[in-house]
PDB file of C-alpha atoms in Angstrom:
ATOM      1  CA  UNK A   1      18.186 -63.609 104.950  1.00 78.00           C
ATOM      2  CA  UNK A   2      15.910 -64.436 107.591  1.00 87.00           C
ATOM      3  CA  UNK A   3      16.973 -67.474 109.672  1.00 93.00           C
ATOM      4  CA  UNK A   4      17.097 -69.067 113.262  1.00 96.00           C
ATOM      5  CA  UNK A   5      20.326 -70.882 114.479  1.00 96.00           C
ATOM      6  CA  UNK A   6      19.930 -72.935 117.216  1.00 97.00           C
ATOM      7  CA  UNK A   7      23.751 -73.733 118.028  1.00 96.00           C
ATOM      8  CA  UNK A   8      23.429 -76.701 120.544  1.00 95.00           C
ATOM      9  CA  UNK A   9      22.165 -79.467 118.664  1.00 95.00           C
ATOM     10  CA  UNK A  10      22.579 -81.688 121.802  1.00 96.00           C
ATOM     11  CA  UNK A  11      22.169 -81.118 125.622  1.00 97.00           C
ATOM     12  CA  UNK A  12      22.117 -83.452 128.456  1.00 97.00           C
ATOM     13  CA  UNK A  13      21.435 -82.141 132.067  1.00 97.00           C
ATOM     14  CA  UNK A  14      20.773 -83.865 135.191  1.00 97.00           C
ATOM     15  CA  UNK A  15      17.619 -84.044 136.474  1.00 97.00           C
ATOM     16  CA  UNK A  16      16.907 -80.846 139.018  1.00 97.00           C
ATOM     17  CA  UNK A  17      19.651 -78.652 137.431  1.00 97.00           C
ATOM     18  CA  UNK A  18      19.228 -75.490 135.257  1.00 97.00           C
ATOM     19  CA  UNK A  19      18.292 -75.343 131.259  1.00 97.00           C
ATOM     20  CA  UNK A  20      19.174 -73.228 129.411  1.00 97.00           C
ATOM     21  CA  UNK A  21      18.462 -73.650 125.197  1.00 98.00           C
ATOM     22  CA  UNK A  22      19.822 -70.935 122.883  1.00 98.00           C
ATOM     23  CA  UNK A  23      17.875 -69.330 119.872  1.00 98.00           C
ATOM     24  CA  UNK A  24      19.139 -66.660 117.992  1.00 97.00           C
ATOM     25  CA  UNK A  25      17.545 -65.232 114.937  1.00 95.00           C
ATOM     26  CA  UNK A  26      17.703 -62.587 112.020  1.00 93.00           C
ATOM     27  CA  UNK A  27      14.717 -61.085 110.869  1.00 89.00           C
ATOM     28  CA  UNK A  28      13.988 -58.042 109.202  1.00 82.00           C
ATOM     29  CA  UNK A  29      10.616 -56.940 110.523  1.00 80.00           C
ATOM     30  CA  UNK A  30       9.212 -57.048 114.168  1.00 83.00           C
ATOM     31  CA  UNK A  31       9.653 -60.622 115.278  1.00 89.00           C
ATOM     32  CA  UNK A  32       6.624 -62.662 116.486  1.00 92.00           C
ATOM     33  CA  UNK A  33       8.746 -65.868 118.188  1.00 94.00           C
ATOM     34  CA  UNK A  34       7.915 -68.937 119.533  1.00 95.00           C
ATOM     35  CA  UNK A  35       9.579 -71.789 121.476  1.00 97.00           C
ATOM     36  CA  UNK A  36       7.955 -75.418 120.306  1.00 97.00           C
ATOM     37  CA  UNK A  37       8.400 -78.482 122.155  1.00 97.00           C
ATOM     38  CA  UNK A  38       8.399 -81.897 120.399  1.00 95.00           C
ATOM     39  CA  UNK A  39       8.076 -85.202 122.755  1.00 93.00           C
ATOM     40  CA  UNK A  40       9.070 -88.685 121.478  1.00 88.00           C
ATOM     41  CA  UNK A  41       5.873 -90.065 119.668  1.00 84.00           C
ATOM     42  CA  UNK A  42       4.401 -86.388 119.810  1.00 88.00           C
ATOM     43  CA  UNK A  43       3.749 -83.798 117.832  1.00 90.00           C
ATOM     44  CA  UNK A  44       4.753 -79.846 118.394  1.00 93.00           C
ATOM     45  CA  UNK A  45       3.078 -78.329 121.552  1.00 94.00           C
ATOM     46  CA  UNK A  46       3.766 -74.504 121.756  1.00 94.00           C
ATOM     47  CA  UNK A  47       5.368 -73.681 125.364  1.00 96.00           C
ATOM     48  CA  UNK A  48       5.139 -69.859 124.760  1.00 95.00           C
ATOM     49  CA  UNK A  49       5.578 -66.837 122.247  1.00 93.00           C
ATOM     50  CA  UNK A  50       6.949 -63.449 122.447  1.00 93.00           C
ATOM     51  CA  UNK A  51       4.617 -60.657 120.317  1.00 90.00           C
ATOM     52  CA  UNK A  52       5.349 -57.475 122.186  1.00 87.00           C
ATOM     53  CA  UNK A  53       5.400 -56.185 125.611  1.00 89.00           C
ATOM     54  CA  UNK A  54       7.467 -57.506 128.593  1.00 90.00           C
ATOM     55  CA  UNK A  55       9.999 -58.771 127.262  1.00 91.00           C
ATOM     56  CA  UNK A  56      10.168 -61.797 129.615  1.00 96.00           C
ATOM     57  CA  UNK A  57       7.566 -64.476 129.020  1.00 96.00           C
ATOM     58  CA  UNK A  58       6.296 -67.080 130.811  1.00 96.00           C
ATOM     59  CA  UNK A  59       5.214 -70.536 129.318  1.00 96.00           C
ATOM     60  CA  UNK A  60       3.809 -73.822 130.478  1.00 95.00           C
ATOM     61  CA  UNK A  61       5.810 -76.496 132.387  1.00 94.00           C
ATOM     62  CA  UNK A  62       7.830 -73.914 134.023  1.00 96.00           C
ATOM     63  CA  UNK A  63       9.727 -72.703 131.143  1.00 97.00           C
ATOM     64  CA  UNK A  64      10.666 -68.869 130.127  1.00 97.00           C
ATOM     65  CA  UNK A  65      12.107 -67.294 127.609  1.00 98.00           C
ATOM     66  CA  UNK A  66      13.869 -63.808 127.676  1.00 96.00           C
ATOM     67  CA  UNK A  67      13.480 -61.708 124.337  1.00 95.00           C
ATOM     68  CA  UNK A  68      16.660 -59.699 124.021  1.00 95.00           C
ATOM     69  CA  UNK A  69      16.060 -57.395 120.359  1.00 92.00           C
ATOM     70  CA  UNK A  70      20.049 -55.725 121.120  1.00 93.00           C
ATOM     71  CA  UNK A  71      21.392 -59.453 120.557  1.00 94.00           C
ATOM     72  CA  UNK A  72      18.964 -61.283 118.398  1.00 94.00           C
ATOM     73  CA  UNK A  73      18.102 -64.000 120.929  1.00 96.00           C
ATOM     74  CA  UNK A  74      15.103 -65.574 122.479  1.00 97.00           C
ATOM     75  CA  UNK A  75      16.823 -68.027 124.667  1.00 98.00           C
ATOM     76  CA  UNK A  76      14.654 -70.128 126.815  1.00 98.00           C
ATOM     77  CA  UNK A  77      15.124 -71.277 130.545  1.00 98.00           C
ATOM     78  CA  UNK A  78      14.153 -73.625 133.188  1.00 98.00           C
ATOM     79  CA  UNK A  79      15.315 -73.255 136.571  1.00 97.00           C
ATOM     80  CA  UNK A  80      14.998 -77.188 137.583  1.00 97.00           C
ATOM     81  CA  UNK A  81      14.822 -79.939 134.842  1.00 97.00           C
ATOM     82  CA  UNK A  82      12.538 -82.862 135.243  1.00 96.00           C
ATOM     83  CA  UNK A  83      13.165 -85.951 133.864  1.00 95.00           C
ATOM     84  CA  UNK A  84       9.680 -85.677 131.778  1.00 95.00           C
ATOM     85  CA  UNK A  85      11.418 -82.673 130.030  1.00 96.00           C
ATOM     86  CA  UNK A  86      13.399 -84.874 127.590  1.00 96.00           C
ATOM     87  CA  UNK A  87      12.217 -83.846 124.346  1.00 97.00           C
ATOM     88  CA  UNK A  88      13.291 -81.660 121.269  1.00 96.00           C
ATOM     89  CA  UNK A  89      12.929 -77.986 121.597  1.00 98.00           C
ATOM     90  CA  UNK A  90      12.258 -76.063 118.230  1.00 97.00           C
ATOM     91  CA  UNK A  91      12.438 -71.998 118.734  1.00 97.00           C
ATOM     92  CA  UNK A  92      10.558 -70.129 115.403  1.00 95.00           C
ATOM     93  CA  UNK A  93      10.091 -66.762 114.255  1.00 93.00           C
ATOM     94  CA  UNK A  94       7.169 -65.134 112.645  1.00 89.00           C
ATOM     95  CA  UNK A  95       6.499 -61.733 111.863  1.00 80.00           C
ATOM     96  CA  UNK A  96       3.621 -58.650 110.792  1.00 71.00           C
ATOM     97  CA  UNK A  97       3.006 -59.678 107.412  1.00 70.00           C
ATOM     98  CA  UNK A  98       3.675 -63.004 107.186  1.00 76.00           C
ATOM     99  CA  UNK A  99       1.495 -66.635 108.451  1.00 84.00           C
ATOM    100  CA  UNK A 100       5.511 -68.404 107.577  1.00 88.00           C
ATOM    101  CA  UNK A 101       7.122 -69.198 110.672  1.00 93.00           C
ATOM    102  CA  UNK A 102      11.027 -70.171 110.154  1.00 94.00           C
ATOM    103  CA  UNK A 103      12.468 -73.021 112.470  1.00 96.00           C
ATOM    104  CA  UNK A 104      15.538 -73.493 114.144  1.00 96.00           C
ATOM    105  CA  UNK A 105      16.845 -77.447 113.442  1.00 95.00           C
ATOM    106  CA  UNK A 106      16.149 -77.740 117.008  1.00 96.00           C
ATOM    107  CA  UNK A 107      17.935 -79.137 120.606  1.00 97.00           C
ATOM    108  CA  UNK A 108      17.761 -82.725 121.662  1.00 96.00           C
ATOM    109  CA  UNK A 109      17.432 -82.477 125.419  1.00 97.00           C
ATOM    110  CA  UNK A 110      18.625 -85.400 127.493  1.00 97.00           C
ATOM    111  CA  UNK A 111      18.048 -85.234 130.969  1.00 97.00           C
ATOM    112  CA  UNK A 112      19.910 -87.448 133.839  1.00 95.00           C
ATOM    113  CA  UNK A 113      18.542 -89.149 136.473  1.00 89.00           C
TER     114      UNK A 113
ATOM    115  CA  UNK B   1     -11.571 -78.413 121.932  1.00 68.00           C
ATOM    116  CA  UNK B   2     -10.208 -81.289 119.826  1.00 80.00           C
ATOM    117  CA  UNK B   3      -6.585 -80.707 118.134  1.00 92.00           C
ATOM    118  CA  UNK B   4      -5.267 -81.040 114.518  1.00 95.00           C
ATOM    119  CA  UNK B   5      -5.138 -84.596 113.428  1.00 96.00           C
ATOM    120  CA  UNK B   6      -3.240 -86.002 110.780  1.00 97.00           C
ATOM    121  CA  UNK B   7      -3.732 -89.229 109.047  1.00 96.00           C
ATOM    122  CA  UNK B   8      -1.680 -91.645 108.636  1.00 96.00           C
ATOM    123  CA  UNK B   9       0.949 -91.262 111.389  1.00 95.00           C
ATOM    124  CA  UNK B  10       3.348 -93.638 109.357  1.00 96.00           C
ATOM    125  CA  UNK B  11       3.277 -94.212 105.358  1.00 96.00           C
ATOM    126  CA  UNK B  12       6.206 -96.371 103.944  1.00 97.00           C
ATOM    127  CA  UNK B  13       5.849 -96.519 100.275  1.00 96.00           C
ATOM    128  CA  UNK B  14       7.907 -97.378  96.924  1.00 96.00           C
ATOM    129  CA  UNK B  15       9.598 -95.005  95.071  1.00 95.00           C
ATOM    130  CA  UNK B  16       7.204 -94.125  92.279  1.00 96.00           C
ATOM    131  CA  UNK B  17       4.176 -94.641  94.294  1.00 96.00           C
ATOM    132  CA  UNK B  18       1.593 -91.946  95.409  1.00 97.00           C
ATOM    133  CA  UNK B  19       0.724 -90.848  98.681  1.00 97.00           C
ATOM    134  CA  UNK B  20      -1.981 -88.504 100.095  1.00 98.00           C
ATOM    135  CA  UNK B  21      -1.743 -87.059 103.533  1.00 98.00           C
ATOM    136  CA  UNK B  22      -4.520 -85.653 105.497  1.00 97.00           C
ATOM    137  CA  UNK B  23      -4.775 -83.121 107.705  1.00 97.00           C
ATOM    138  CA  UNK B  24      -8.081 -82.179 110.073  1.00 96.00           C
ATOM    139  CA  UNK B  25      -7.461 -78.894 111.642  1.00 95.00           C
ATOM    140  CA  UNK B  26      -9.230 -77.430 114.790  1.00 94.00           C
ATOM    141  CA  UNK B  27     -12.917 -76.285 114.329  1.00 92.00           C
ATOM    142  CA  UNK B  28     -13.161 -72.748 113.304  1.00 90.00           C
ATOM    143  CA  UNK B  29      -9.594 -72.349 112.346  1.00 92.00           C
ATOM    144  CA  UNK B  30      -9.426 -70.547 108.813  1.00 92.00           C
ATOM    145  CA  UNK B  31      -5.571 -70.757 108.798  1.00 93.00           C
ATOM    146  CA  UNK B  32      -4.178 -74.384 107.601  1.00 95.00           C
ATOM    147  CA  UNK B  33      -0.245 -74.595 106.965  1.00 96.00           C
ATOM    148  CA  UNK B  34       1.635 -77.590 106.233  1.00 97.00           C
ATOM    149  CA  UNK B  35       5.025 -77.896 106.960  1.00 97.00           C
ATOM    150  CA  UNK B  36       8.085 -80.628 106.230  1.00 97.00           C
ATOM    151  CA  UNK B  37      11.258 -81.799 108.384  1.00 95.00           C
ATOM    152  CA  UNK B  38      13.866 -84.077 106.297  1.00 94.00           C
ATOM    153  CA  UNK B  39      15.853 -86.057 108.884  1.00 86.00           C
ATOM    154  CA  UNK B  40      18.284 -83.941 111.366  1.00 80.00           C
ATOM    155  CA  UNK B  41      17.004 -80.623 109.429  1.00 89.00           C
ATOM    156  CA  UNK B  42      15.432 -77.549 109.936  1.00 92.00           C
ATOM    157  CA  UNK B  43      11.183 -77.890 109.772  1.00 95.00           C
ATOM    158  CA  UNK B  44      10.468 -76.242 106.820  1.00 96.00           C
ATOM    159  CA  UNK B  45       7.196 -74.362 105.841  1.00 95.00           C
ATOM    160  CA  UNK B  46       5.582 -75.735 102.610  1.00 97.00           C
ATOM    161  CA  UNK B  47       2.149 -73.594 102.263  1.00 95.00           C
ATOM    162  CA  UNK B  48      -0.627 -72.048 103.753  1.00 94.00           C
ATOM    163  CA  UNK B  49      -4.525 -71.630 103.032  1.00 93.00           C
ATOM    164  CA  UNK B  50      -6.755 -69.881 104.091  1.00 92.00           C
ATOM    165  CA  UNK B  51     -10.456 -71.363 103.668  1.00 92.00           C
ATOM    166  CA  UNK B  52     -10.056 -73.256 100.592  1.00 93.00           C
ATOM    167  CA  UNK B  53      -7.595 -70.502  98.997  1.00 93.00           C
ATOM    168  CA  UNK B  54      -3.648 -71.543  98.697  1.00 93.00           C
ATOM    169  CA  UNK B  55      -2.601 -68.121 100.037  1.00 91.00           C
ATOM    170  CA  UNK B  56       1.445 -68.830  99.983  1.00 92.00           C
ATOM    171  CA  UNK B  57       2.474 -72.250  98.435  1.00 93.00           C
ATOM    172  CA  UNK B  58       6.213 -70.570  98.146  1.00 92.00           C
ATOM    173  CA  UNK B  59       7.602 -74.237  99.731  1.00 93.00           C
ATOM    174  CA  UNK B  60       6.462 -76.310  97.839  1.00 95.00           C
ATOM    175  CA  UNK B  61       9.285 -78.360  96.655  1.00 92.00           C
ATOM    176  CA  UNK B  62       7.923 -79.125  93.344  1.00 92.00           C
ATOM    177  CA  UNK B  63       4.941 -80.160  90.611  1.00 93.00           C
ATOM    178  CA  UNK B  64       4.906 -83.854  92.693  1.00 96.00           C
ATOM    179  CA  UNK B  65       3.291 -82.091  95.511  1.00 96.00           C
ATOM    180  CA  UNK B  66      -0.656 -81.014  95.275  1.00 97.00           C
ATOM    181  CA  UNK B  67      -2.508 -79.672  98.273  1.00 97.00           C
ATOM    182  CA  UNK B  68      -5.769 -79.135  98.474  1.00 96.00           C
ATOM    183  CA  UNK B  69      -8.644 -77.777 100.941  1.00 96.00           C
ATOM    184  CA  UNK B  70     -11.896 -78.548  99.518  1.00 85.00           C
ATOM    185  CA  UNK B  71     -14.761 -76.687 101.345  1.00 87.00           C
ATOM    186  CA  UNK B  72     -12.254 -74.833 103.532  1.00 84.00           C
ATOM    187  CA  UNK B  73     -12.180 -77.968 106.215  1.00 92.00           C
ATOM    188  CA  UNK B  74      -9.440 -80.702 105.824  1.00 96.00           C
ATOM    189  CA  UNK B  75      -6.528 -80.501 103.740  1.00 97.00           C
ATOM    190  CA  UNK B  76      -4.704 -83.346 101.839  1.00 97.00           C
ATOM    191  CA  UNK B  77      -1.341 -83.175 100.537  1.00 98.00           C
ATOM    192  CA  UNK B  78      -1.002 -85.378  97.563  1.00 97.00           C
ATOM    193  CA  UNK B  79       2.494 -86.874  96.310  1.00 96.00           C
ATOM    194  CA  UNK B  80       2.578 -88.271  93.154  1.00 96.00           C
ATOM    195  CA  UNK B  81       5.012 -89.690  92.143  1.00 96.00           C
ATOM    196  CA  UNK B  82       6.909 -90.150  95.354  1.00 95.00           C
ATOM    197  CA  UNK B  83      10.633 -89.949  95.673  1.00 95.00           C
ATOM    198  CA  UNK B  84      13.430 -90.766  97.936  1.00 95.00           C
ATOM    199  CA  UNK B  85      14.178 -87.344  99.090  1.00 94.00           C
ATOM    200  CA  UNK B  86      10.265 -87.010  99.989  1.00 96.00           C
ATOM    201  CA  UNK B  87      10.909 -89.150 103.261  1.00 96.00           C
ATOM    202  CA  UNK B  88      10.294 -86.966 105.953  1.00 96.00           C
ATOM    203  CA  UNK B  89       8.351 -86.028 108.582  1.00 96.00           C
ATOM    204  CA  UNK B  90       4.881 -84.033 107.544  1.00 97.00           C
ATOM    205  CA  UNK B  91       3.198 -81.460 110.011  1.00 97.00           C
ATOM    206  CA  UNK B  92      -0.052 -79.698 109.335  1.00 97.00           C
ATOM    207  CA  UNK B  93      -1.040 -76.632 111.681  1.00 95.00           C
ATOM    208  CA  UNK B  94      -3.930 -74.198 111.981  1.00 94.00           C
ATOM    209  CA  UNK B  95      -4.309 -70.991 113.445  1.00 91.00           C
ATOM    210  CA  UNK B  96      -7.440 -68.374 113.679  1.00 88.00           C
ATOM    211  CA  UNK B  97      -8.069 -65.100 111.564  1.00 79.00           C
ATOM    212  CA  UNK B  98      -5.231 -63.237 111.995  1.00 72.00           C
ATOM    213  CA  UNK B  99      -1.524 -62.843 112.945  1.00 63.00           C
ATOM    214  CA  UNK B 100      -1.371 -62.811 116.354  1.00 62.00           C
ATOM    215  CA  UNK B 101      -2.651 -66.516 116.718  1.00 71.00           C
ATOM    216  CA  UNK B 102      -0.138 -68.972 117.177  1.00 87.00           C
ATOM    217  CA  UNK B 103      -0.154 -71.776 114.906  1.00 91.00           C
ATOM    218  CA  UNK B 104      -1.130 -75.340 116.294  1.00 93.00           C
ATOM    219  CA  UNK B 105       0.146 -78.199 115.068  1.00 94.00           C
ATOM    220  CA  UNK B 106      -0.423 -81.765 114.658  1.00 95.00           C
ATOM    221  CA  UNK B 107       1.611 -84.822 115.995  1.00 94.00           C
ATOM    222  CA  UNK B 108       2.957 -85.330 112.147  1.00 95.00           C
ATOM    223  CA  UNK B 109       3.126 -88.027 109.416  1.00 96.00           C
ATOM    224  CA  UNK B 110       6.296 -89.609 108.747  1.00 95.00           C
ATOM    225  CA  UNK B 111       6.493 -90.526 105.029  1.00 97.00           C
ATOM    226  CA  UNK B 112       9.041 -92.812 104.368  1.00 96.00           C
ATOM    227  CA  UNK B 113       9.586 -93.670 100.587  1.00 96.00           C
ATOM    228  CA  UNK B 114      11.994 -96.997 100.105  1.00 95.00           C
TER     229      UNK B 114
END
C-alpha cells in the first residue's frame, strides 16, 4: 500500500539549534516527493520537491531534504531554527502516473526562544 | 502571479444543511485537486480535474459530495446534506499540464458542521 509515516507528531527545538523532521514512505513507482509547510492561519506553501537527480535538494527558508531510495526516507533539515519556523510540516509523495499526492499526518514544530 | 483562493475561509453549519465551497485556482493552471484533512489526520486527496473534466474523483467520500468546474476555471465543492464527520479542513490546489508541476495550494476552508 502506498503510504507516508511521519513518526514525530511533535517537536520542540530551541531557537538556533538543528531540525531535523522525518518522512518515510512506500511507494511502488518512482517517487515524485515533496515537503509542505503549513503556518498558523496559512495555507500549504511547498518548501521543495525531489523528482530526480541529486539527490540532495535545496528549498526555501534554508531548509533541505536528503532523498535516500535504500531506506525509503526524504527527511528534511535545517541547520539553525528560527523562531518564525513554528509551523506544521507535511512531507507527500507523488509519482509517474499519477496527479494524487499522499500526505504524511504531519509534525507540529515548536520552536524555543 | 496571484495564488489559489478559496472561499469561505470558515463555514459553521447545522447538520443537515448544505454547503458549497469555492475554489479559484491560478491563471492558466489546467490541473484543480481538492483535498480534505479531518482533525489530527492525514490530508487526504478527494479529486482532480482537469479543465472541466473530473479526471480521478476516487476520494470522494460519498454521493453528499458534488464538485464541479464549469468552464474549466473555478471549482465548487458542494455538500448536501452536511454531516458531522464532514468537519474538516478543505484545500483546493492547481498545478500546470503535466506531472512534473508541483501542486499549489490554497490557505483552506474549515467546514465545521455542529
Amino acid at each position: 500500500a502506498q503510504s507516508v509515516t511521519q513518526p514525530d507528531i511533535h517537536i520542540t527545538v530551541s531557537e538556533g539549534a538543528s531540525l531535523e523532521l522525518r518522512c518515510n514512505y512506500s511507494y511502488g513507482a518512482t517517487p515524485y516527493l515533496f515537503w509542505y509547510v503549513q503556518s498558523p492561519g496559512q495555507g500549504l506553501q511547498l518548501l521543495l520537491k525531489y523528482f530526480s537527480g541529486d539527490t540532495l535538494v535545496q528549498g526555501i527558508k534554508g531548509f533541505e531534504a536528503e532523498f535516500k531510495r535504500s531506506q525509503s526516507s526524504f527527511n528534511l533539515r535545517k541547520p539553525s531554527v528560527h523562531w518564525s519556523d513554528a509551523a506544521e510540516y507535511f512531507c507527500a509523495v507523488g509519482g509517474s502516473g499519477t496527479y494524487k499526492y499522499i500526505f504524511g499526518t504531519g509534525t507540529r514544530l515548536k520552536v524555543l526562544a | 502571479e496571484a495564488g489559489v483562493t478559496q472561499f469561505p475561509s470558515h463555514s459553521v453549519i447545522e447538520k443537515g444543511q448544505t454547503v458549497t465551497l469555492r475554489c479559484d485556482p491560478i491563471s492558466g493552471h489546467d490541473n484543480l485537486y481538492w483535498y480534505r484533512r479531518v482533525m489530527g489526520k492525514e490530508i487526504k486527496f478527494l479529486l482532480h480535474f482537469v479543465k472541466e473534466s473530473k479526471q480521478d474523483e476516487s476520494g470522494m467520500p460519498n454521493n453528499r459530495f458534488l464538485a464541479e468546474r464549469t468552464g474549466g476555471t473555478y471549482s465548487t465543492l458542494k455538500v448536501q446534506p452536511a454531516e458531522l464527520e464532514d468537519s474538516g479542513v478543505y484545500f483546493c490546489a492547481s498545478s500546470p499540464r503535466g506531472l512534473a508541476g508541483p501542486q499549489h495550494f490554497g490557505d483552506g476552508t474549515r467546514l465545521s458542521i455542529l
